[in-house]
mmCIF file of C-alpha atoms in Angstrom:
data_model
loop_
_atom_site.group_PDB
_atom_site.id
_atom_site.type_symbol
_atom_site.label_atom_id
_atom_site.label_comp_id
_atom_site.label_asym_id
_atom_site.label_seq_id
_atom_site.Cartn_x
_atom_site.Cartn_y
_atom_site.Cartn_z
ATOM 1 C CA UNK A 1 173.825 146.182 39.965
ATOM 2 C CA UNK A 2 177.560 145.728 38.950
ATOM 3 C CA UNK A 3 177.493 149.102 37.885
ATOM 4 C CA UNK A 4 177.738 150.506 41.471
ATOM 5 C CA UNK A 5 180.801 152.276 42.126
ATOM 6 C CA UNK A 6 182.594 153.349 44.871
ATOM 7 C CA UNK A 7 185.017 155.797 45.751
ATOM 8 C CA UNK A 8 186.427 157.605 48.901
ATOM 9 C CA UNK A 9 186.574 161.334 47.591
ATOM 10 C CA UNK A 10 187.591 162.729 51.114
ATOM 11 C CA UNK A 11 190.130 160.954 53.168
ATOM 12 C CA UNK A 12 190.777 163.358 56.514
ATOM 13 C CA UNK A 13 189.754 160.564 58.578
ATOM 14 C CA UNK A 14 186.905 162.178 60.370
ATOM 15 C CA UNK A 15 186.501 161.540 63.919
ATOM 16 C CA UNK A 16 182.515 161.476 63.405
ATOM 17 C CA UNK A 17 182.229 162.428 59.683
ATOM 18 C CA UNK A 18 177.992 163.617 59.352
ATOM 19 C CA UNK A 19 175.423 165.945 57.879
ATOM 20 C CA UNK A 20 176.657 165.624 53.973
ATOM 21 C CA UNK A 21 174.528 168.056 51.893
ATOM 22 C CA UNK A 22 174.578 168.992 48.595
ATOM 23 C CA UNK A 23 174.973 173.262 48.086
ATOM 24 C CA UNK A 24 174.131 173.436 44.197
ATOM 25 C CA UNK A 25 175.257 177.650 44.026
ATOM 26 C CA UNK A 26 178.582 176.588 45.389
ATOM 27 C CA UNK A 27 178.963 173.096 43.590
ATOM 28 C CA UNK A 28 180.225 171.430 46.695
ATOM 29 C CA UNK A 29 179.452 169.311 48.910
ATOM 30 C CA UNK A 30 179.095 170.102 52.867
ATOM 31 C CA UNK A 31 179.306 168.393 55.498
ATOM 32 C CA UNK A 32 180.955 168.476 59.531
ATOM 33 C CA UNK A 33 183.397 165.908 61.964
ATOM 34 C CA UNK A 34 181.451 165.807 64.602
ATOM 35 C CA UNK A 35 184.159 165.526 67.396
ATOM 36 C CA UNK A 36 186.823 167.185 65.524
ATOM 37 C CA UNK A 37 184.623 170.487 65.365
ATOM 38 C CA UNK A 38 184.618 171.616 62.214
ATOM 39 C CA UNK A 39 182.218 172.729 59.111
ATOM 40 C CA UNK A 40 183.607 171.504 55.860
ATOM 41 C CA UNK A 41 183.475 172.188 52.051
ATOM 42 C CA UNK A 42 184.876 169.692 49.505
ATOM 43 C CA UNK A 43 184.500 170.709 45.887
ATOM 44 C CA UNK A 44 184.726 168.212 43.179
ATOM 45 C CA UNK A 45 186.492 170.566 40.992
ATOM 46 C CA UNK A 46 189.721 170.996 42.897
ATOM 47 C CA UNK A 47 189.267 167.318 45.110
ATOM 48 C CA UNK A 48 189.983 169.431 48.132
ATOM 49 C CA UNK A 49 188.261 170.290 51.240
ATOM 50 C CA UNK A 50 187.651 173.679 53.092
ATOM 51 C CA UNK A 51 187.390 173.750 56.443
ATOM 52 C CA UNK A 52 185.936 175.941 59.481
ATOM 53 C CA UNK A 53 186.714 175.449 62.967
ATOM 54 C CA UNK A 54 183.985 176.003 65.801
ATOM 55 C CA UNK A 55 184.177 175.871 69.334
ATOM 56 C CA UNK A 56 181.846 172.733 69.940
ATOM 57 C CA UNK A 57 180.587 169.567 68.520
ATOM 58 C CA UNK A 58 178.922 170.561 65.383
ATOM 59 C CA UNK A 59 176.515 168.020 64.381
ATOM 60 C CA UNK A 60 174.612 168.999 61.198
ATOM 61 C CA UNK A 61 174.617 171.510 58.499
ATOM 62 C CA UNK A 62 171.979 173.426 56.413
ATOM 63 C CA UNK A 63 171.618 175.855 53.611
ATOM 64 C CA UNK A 64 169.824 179.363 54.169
ATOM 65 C CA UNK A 65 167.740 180.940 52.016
ATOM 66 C CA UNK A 66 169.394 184.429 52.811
ATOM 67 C CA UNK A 67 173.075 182.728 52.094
ATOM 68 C CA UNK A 68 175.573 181.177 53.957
ATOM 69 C CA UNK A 69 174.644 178.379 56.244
ATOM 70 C CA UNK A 70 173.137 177.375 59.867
ATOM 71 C CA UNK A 71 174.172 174.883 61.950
ATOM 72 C CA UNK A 72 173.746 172.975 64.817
ATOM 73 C CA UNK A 73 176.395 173.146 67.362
ATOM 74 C CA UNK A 74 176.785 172.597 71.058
ATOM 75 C CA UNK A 75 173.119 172.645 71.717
ATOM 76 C CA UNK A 76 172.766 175.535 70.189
ATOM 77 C CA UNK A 77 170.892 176.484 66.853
ATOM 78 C CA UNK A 78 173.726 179.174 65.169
ATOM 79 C CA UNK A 79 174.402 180.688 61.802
ATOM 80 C CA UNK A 80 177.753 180.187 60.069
ATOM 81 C CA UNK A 81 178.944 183.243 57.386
ATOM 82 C CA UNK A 82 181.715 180.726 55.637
ATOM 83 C CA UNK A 83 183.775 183.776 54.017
ATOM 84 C CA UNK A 84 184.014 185.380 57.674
ATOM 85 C CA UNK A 85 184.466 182.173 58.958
ATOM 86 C CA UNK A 86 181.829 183.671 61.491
ATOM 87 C CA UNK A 87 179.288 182.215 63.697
ATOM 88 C CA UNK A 88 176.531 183.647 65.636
ATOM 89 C CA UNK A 89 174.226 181.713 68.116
ATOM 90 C CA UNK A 90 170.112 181.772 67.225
ATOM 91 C CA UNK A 91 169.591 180.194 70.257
ATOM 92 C CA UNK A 92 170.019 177.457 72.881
ATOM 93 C CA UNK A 93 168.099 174.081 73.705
ATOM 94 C CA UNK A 94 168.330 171.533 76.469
ATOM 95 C CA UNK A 95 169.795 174.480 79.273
ATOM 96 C CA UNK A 96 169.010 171.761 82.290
ATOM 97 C CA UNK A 97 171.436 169.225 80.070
ATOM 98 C CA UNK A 98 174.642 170.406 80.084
ATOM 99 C CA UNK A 99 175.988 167.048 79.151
ATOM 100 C CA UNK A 100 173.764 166.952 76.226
ATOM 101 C CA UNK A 101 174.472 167.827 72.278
ATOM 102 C CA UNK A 102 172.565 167.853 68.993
ATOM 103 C CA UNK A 103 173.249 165.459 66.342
ATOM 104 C CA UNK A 104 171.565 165.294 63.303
ATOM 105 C CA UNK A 105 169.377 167.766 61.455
ATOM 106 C CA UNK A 106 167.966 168.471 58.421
ATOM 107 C CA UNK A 107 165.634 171.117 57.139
ATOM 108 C CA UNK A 108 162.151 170.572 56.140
ATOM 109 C CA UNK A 109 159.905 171.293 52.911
ATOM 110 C CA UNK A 110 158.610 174.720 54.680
ATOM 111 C CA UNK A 111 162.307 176.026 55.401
ATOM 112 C CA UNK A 112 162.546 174.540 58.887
ATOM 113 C CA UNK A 113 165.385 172.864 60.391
ATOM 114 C CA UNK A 114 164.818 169.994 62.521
ATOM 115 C CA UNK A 115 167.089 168.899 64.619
ATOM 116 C CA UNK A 116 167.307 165.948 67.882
ATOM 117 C CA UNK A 117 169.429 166.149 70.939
ATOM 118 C CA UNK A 118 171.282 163.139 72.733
ATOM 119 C CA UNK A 119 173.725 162.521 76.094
ATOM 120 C CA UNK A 120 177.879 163.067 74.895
ATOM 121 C CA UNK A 121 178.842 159.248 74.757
ATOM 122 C CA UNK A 122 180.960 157.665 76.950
ATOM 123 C CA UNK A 123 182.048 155.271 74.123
ATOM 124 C CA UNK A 124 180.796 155.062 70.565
ATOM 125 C CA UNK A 125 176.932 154.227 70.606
ATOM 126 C CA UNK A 126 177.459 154.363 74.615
ATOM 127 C CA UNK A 127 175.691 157.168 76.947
ATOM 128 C CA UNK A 128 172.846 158.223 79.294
ATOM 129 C CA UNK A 129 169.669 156.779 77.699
ATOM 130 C CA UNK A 130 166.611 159.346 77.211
ATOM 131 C CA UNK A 131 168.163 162.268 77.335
ATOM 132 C CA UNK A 132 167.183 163.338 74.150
ATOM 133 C CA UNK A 133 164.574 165.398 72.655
ATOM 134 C CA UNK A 134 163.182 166.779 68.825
ATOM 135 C CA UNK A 135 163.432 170.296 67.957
ATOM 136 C CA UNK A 136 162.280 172.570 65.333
ATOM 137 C CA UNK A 137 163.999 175.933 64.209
ATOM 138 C CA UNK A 138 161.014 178.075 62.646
ATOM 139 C CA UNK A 139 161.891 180.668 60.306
ATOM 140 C CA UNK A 140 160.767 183.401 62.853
ATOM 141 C CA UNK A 141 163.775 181.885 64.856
ATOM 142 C CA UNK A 142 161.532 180.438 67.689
ATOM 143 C CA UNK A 143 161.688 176.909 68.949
ATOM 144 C CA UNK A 144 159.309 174.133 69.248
ATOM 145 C CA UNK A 145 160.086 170.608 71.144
ATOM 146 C CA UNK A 146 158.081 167.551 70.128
ATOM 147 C CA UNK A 147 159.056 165.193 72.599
ATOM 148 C CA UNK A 148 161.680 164.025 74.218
ATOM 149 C CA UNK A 149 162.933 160.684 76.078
ATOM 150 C CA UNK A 150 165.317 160.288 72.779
ATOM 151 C CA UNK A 151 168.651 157.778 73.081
ATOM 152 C CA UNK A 152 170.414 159.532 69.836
ATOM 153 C CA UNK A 153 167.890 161.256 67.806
ATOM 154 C CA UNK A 154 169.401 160.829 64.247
ATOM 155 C CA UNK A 155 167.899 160.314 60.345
ATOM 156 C CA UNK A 156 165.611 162.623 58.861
ATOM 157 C CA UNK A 157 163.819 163.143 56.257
ATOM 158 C CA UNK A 158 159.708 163.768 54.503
ATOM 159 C CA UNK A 159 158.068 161.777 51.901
ATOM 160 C CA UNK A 160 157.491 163.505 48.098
ATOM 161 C CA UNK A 161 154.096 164.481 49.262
ATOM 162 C CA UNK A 162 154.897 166.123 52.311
ATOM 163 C CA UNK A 163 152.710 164.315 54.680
ATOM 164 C CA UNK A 164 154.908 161.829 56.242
ATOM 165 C CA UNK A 165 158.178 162.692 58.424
ATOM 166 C CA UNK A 166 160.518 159.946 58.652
ATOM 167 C CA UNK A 167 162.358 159.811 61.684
ATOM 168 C CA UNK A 168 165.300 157.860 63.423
ATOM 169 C CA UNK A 169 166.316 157.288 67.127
ATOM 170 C CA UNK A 170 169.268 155.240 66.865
ATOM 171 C CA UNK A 171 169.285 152.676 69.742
ATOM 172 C CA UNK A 172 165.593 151.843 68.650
ATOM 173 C CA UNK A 173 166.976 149.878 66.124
ATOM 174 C CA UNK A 174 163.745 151.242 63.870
ATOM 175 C CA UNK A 175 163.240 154.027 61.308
ATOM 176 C CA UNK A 176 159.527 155.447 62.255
ATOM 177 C CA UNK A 177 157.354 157.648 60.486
ATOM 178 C CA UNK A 178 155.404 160.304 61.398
ATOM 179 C CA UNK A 179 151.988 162.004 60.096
ATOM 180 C CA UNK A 180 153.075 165.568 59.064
ATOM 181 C CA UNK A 181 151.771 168.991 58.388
ATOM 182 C CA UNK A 182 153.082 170.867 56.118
ATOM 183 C CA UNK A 183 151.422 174.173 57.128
ATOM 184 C CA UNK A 184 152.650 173.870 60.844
ATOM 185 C CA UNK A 185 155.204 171.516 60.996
ATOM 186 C CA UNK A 186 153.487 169.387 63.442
ATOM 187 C CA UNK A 187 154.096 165.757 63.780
ATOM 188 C CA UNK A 188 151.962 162.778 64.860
ATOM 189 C CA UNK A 189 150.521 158.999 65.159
ATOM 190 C CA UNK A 190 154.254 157.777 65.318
ATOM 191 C CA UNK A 191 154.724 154.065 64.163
ATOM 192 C CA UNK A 192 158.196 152.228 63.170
ATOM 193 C CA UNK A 193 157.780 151.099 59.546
ATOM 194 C CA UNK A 194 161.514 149.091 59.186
ATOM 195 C CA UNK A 195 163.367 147.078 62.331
ATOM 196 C CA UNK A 196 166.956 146.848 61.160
ATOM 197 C CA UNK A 197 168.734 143.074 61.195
ATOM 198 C CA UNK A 198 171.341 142.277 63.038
ATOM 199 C CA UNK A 199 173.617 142.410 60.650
ATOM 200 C CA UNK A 200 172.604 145.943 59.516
ATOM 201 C CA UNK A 201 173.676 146.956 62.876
ATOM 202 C CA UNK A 202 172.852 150.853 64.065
ATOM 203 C CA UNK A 203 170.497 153.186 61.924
ATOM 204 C CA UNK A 204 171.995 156.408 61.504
ATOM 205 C CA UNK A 205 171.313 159.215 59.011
ATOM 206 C CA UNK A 206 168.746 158.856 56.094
ATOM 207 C CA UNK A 207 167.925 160.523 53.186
ATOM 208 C CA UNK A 208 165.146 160.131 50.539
ATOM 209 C CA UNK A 209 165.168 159.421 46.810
ATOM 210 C CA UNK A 210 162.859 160.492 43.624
ATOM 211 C CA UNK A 211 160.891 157.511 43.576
ATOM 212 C CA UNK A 212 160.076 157.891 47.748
ATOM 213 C CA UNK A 213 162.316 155.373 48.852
ATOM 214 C CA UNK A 214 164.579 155.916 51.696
ATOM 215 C CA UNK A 215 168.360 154.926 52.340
ATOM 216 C CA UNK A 216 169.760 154.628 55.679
ATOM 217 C CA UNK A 217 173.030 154.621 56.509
ATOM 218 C CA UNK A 218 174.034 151.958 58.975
ATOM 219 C CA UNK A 219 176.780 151.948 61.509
ATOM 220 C CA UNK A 220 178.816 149.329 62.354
ATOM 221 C CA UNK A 221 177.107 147.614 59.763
ATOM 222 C CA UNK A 222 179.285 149.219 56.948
ATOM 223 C CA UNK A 223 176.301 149.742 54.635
ATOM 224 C CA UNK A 224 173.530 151.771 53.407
ATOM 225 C CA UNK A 225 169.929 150.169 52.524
ATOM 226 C CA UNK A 226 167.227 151.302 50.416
ATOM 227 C CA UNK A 227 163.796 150.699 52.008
ATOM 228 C CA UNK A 228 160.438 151.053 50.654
ATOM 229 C CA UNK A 229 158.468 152.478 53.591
ATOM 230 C CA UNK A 230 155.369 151.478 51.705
ATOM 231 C CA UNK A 231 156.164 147.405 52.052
ATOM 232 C CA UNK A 232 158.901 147.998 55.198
ATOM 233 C CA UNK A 233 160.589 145.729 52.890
ATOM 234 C CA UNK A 234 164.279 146.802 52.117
ATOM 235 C CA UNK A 235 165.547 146.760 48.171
ATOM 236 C CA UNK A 236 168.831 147.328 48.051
ATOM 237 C CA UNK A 237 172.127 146.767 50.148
ATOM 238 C CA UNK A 238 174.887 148.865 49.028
ATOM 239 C CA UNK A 239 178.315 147.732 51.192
ATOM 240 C CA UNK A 240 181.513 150.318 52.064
ATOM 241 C CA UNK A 241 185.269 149.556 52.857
ATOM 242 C CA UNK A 242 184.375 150.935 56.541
ATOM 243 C CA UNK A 243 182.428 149.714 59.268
ATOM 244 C CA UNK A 244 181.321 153.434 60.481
ATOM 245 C CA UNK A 245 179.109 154.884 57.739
ATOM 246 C CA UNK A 246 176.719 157.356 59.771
ATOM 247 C CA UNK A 247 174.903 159.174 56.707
ATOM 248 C CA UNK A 248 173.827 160.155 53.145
ATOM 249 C CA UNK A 249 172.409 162.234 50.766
ATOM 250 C CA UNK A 250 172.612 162.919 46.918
ATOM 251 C CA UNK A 251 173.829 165.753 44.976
ATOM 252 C CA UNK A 252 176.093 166.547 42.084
ATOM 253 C CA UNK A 253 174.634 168.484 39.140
ATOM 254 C CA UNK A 254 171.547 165.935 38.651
ATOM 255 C CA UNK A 255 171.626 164.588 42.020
ATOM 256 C CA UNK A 256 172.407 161.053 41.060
ATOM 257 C CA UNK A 257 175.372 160.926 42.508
ATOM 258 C CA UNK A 258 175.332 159.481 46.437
ATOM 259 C CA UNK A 259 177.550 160.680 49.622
ATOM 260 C CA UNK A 260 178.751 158.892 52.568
ATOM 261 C CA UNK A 261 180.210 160.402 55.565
ATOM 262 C CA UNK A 262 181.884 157.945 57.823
ATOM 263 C CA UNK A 263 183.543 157.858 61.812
ATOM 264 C CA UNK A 264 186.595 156.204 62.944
ATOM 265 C CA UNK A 265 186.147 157.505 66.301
ATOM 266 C CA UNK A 266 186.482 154.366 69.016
ATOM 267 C CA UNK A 267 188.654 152.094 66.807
ATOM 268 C CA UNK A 268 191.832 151.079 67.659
ATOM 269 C CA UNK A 269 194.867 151.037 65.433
ATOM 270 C CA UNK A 270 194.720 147.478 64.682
ATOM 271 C CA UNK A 271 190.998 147.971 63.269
ATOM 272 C CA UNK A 272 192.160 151.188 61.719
ATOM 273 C CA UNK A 273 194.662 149.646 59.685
ATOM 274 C CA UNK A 274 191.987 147.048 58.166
ATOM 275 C CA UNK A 275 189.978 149.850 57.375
ATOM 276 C CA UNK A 276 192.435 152.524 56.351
ATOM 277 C CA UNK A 277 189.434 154.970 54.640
ATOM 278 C CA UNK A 278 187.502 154.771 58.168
ATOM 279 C CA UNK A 279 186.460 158.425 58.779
ATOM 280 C CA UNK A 280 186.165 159.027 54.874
ATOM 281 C CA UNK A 281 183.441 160.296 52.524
ATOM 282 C CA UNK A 282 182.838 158.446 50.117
ATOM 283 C CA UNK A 283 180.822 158.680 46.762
ATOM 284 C CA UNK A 284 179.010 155.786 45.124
ATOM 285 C CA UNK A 285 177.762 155.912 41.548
ATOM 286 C CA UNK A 286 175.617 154.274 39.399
ATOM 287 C CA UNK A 287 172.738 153.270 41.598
ATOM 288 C CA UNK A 288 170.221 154.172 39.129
ATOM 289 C CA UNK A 289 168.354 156.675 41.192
ATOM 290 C CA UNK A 290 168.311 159.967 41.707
ATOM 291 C CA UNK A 291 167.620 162.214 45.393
ATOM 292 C CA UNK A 292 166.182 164.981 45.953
ATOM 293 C CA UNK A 293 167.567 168.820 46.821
ATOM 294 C CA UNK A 294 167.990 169.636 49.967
ATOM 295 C CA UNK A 295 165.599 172.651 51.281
ATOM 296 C CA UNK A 296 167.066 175.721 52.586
ATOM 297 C CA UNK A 297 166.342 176.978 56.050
ATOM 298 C CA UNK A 298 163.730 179.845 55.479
ATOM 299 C CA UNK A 299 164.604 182.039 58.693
#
């Protein structure tokens, strides 16, 4: 394991760093600040990062098959041209809500983007309870809900065969699964398959490797775990130099290489300057494993 390494590639400081995804035509690496509203582009080659301003929270990011991206901002479902710097709303959720926001999404084996809705918090991990609710984006641009009652509907992701949907509501403490169909995109017979320890703190986004095991980034736990969701037994514990980490995925040109997006939003300066990389991505090597490709949104 001592070949694990660690490095913060991107050090903006992020309000809510989230959403890293790998785009393999552009070589780069995606991903959006939450709070500081904004779509961003970092690209190993020249170590800097692109950015894109929007006019809400923008919580996740997703390729499209056609080109250029969509994203979920507000609590809207919109499409972002990144040369234009242009975005267009698909359409809106949660219209009774209008303290509500999405957070994380992610888009499935079929080319559709799930994505969960949550209260604006009042503090960090702090807001209306059950406010909530799972969406789906179908490629014919319609909407589906699957239920709602979510705290802050977060980590996604489906198992190699396609029949399970892993799912994570944050202040559950538990990543669930799901049984899934492929064909429709339904979801059922929820069940929690891994209660996170104390220590482990917050589960927050999630990604799956090659071999079907997830990792889960935690926050405030300053970690991400690899669990088998087989056993519910976790593997691995790989720590960070922040508290904060909220997600992560793998890309680079064989997808072996990890990202972590991290938050510094609701630390004060003394905590801050302890953890002067809070709000960073970060990119750990050597883990031994590789992910898999993110799908792009088929609509």
């Amino acid at each position: 394991m001592s070949s694990v390494r660690i490095e913060c590639i991107v050090s903006e400081g992020f309000g809510i760093g989230e959403s890293p995804v790998w785009d393999e035509k552009e070589g780069a690496l995606l991903c959006v600040d939450i709070t500081g509203r904004k779509v961003c582009r970092w690209s190993p080659l020249t170590q800097r990062v692109q950015a894109i301003a929007v006019d809400a929270p923008v919580s996740s990011v997703a390729l499209r098959k056609s080109g250029d991206y969509v994203i979920t901002l507000g609590t809207r479902f919109a499409a972002l041209k990144w040369k234009e710097q242009l975005v267009t709303t698909i359409t809106h959720v949660d219209k009774d809500k209008p303290n509500n926001r999405f957070n994380d999404g992610k888009v499935d084996p079929a080319g559709r983007y799930f994505a969960g809705t949550m209260a604006e918090e009042i503090r960090p991990a702090v807001l209306e309870r059950h406010q909530g609710s799972l969406y789906t984006l179908f490629s014919d641009l319609s909407v589906v809900k699957h239920f709602d009652q979510v705290d802050i509907s977060n980590g996604l992701d489906w198992s190699l065969d396609h029949k399970t949907f892993f799912y994570i509501d944050s202040l559950s403490y538990s990543v669930d699964a799901f049984d899934y169909d492929l064909q429709t995109g339904k979801i059922g017979n929820r069940r929690s398959i891994y209660k996170l320890e104390k220590e482990e703190s917050i589960p927050d986004g999630m990604c799956i490797d090659t071999e079907g095991k997830l990792w889960v980034a935690c926050y405030d736990g300053g970690r991400v775990i690899r669990l088998d969701p087989e056993t519910g037994k976790r593997l691995q514990t790989v720590k960070l130099p922040v508290d904060k980490t909220t997600s992560c995925c793998f890309g680079g040109k064989d997808y072996s290489e990890m990202y972590v997006t991290s938050a510094s939003c609701g630390m004060d300066k003394e905590w801050l300057s302890r953890q002067p990389q809070a709000g960073g991505v970060f990119k750990i090597t050597g883990l031994g494993v590789k992910g898999v490709p993110p799908y792009p949104f088929a609509g």
